[in-house]
CSV table of C-alpha atoms in Angstrom, one decimal:
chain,number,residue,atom,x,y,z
C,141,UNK,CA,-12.9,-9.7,7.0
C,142,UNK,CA,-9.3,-8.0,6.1
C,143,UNK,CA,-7.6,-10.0,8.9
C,144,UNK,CA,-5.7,-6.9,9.8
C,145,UNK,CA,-7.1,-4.7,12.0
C,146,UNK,CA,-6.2,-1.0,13.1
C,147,UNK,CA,-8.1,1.1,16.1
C,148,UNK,CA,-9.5,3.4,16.1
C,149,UNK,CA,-10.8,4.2,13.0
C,150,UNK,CA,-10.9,7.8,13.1
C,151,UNK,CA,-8.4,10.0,15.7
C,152,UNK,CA,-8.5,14.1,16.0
C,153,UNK,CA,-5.7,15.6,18.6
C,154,UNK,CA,-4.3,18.6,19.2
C,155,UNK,CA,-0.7,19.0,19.0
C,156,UNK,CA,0.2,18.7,22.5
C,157,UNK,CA,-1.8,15.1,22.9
C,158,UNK,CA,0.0,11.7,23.3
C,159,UNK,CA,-1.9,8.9,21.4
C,160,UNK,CA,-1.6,5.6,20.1
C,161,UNK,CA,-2.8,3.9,16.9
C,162,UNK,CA,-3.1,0.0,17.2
C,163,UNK,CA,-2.4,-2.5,14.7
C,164,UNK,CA,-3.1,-6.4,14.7
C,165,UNK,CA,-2.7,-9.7,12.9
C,166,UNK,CA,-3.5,-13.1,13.6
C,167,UNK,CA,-2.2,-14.1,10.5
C,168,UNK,CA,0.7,-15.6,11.1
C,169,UNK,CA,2.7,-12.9,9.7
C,170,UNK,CA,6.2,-12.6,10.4
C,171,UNK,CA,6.4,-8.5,9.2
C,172,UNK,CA,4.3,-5.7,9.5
C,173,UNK,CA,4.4,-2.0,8.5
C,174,UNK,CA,3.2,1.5,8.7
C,175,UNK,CA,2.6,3.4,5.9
C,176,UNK,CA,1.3,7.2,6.1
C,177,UNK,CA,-1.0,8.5,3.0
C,178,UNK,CA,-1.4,12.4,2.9
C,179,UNK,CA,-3.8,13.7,0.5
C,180,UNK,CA,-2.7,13.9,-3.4
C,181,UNK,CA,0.6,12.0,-2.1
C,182,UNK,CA,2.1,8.9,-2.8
C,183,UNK,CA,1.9,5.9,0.1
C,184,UNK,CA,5.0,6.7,2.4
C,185,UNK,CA,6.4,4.0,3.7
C,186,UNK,CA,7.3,4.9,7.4
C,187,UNK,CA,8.4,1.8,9.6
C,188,UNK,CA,8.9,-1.4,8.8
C,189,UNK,CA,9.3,-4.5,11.1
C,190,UNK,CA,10.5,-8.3,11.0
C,191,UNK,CA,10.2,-10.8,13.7
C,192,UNK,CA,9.7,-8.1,16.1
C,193,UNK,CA,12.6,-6.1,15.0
C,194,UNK,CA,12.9,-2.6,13.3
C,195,UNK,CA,14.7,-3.0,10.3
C,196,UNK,CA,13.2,0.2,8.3
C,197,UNK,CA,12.8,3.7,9.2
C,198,UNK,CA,12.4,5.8,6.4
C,199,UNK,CA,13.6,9.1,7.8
C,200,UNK,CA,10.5,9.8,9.8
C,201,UNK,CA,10.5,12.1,12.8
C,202,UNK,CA,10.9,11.4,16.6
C,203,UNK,CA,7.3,12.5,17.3
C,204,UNK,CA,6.1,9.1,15.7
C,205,UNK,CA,7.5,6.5,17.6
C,206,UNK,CA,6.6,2.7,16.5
C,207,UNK,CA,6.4,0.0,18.7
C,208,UNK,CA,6.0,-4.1,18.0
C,209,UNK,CA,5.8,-6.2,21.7
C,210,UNK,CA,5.1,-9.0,19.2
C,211,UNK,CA,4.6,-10.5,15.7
C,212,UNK,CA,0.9,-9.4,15.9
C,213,UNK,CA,0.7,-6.7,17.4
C,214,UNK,CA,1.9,-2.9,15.8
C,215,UNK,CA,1.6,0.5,18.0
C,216,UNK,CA,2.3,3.8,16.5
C,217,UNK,CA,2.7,6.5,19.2
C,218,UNK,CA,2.2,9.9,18.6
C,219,UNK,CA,3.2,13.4,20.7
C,220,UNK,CA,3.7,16.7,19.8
C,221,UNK,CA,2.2,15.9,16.2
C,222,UNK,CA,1.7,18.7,13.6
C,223,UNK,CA,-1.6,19.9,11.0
C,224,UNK,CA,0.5,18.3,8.4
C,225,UNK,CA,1.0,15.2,10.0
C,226,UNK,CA,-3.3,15.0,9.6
C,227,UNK,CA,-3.4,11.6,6.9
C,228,UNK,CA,-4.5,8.1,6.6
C,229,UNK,CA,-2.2,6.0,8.6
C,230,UNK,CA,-1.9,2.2,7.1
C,231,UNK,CA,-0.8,-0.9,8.9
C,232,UNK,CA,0.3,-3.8,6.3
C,233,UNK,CA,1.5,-7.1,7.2
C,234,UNK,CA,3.6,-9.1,5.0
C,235,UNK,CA,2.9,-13.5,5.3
C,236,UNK,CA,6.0,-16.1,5.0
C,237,UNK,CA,6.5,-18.1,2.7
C,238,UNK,CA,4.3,-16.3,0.0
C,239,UNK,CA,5.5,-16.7,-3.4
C,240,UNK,CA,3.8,-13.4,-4.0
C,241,UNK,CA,4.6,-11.1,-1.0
C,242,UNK,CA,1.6,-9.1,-1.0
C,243,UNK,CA,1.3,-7.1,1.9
C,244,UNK,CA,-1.8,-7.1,3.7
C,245,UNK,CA,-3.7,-4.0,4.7
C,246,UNK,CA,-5.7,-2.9,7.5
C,247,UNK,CA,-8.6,-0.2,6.9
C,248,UNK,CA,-6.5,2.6,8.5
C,249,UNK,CA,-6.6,5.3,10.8
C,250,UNK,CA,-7.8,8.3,9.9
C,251,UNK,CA,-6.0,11.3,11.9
C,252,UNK,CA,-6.7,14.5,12.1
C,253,UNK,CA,-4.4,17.1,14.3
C,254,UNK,CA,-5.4,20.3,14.8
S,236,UNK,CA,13.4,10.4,-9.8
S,237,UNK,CA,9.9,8.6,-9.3
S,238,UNK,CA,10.7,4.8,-9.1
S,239,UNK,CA,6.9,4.6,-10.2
S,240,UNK,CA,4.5,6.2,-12.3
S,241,UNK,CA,1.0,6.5,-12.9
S,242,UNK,CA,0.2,8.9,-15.7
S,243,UNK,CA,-3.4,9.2,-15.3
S,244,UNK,CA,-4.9,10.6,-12.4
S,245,UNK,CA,-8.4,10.2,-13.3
S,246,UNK,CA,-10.2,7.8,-15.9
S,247,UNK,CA,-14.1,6.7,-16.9
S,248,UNK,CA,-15.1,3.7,-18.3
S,249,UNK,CA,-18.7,2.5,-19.2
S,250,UNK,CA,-19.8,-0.2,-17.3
S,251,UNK,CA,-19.5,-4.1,-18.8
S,252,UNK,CA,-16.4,-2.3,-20.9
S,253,UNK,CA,-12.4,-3.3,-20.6
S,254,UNK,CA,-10.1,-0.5,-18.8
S,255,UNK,CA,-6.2,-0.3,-18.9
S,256,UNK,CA,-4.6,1.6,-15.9
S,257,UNK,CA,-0.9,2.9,-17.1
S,258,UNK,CA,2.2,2.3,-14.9
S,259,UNK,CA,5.4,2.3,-15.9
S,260,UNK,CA,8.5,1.9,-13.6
S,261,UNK,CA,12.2,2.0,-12.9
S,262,UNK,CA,14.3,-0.1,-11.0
S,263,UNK,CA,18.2,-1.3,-11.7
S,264,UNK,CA,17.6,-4.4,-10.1
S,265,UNK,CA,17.0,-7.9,-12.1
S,266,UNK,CA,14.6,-9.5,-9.3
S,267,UNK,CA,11.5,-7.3,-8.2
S,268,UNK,CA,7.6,-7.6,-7.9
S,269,UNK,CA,4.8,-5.7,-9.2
S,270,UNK,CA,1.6,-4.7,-7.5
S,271,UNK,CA,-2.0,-3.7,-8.4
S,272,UNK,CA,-4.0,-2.3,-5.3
S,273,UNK,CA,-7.7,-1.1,-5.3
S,274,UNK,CA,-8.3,1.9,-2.6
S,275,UNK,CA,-12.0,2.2,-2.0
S,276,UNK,CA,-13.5,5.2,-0.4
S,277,UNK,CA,-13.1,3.3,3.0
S,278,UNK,CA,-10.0,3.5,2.8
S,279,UNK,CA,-8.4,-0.2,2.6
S,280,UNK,CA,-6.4,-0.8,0.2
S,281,UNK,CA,-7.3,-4.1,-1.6
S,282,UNK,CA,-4.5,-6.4,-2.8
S,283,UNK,CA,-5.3,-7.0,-6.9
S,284,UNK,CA,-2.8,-8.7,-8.5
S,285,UNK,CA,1.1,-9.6,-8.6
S,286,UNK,CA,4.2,-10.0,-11.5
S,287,UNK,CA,7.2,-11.1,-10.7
S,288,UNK,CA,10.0,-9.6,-12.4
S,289,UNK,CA,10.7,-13.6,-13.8
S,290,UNK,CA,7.6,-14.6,-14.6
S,291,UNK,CA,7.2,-15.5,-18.1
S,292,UNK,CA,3.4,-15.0,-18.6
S,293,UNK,CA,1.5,-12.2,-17.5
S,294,UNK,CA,-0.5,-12.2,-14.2
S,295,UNK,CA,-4.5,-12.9,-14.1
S,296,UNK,CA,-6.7,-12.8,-11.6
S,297,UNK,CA,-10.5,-13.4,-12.3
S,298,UNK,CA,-11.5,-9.8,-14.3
S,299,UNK,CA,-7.7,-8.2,-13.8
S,300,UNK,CA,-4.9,-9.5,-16.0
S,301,UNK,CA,-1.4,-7.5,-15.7
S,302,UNK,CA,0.0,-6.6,-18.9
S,303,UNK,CA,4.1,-6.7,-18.3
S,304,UNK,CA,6.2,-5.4,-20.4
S,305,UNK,CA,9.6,-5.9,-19.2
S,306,UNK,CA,11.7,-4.0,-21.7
S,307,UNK,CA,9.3,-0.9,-21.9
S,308,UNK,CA,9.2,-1.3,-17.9
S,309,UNK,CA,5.7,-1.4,-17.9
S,310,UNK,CA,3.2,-2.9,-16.0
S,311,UNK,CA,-0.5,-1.8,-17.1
S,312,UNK,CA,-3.8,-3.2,-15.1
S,313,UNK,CA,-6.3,-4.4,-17.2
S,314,UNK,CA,-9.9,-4.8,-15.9
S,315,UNK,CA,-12.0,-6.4,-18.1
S,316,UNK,CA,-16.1,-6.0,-18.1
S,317,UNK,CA,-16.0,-3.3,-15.4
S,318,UNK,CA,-18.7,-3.1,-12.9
S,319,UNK,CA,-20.0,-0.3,-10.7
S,320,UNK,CA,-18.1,-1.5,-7.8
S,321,UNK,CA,-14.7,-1.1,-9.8
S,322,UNK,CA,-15.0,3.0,-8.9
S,323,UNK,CA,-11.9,3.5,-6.7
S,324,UNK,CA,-8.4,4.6,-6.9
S,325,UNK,CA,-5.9,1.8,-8.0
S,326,UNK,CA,-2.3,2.0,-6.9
S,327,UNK,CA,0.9,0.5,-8.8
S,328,UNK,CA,3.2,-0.6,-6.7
S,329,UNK,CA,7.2,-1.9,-6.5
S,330,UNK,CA,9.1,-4.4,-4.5
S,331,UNK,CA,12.9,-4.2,-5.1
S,332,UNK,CA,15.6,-6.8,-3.8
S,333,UNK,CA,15.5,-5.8,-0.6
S,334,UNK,CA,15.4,-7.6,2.9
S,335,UNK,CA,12.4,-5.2,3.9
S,336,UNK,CA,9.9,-6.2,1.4
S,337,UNK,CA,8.9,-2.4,1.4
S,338,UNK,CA,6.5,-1.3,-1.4
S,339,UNK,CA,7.0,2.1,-3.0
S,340,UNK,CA,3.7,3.4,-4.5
S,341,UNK,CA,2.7,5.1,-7.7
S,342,UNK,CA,0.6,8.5,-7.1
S,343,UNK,CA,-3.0,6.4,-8.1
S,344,UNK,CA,-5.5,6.8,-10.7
S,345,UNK,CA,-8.8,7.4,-10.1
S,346,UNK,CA,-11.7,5.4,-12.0
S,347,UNK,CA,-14.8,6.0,-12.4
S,348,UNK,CA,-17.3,3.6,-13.8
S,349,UNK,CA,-20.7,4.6,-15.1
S,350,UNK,CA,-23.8,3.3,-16.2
């Protein structure tokens, strides 16, 4: 079991659908992240979160919008989305107090936007 | 510039044989981490193993050892008697000093393992 989990699994929209990808932890993890994954490209680290908090956005557009009610719970809404925006969205979550500061990983949402 | 870079977009190795995954890196800062992670076809990625930029003796864990190299800012995976299950696409990855904890992730290399 991953411990971090991310509905759904698989997502197809077209571009002028509102949706939401879902990310949880019962970890006890006090930061969490999305991360997009295009094909042949490098993770991209989009938003990042502590204690609730947005302390990272890394330049993306206004058509993803991140949401965090809590310290378990991660949303990534989506509207107006583009064919390029089509990837593997990740959800990581980070524990405290770890000497090694993994981040942990859910399976991901594959989305595809036609 | 790339902070991280993986060299070697694909690799084979025979099964029960050793592997070494090149990644190399670049960072101005004295206190960072390095990451190994395994993507499988599923999709997860798969936390492998971690070096800390003060650690004095390179990382094992079970079959995967890191091989740091501080002053050649290199940080190679090695897997040791690979299995048929080790066919995935491994991921370097950086932590700076920085509040965030973000990771910044190498392009991959994808292995193959045969029989």
């Amino acid at each position: 079991e991953t411990g971090v989990t991310q509905t759904p699994r698989h997502l197809v929209m077209g571009m002028t659908n509102k949706k939401s990808l879902k990310c949880e932890q019962h970890l006890g993890h006090n930061a969490m992240y999305w991360y997009k994954q295009s094909a042949k490209k490098p993770l991209e680290l989009m938003f990042v979160y502590n204690f609730k908090e947005q302390t990272e956005n890394n330049s993306v557009p206004s058509r993803f919008s991140p949401e965090c009610p809590n310290s378990s719970h991660l949303f990534l809404h989506l509207h107006t989305l583009q064919p390029e925006d089509s990837a593997l969205y990740l959800c990581a979550s980070r524990p405290r107090g770890s000497g090694g500061n993994e981040q942990f990983f859910g399976p991901g949402t594959r989305l595809t936007v036609l | 510039a790339q902070k991280i870079t993986q060299t070697q977009p694909g690799m084979f190795v025979q099964e029960k044989e050793a592997v070494t995954l090149d990644c190399t890196y670049d960072t101005s800062d004295q206190s960072y981490g390095l990451f190994w992670y395994k993507q499988p076809s599923s999709g997860e990625m798969i936390f492998l193993i971690y070096q800390g930029s003060y650690d004095e003796q390179n990382a094992t864990e079970g079959r995967y050892s890191l091989n740091f190299q501080k002053a050649r800012k290199s940080a190679n995976l090695v897997i040791s008697a690979s299995q048929l299950g080790d066919s995935a696409m491994y991921f370097c990855a950086m932590r700076e000093e920085d509040s965030s904890y973000k990771l910044i992730f190498g392009s991959g290399t994808r292995l193959l393992v045969r029989p």
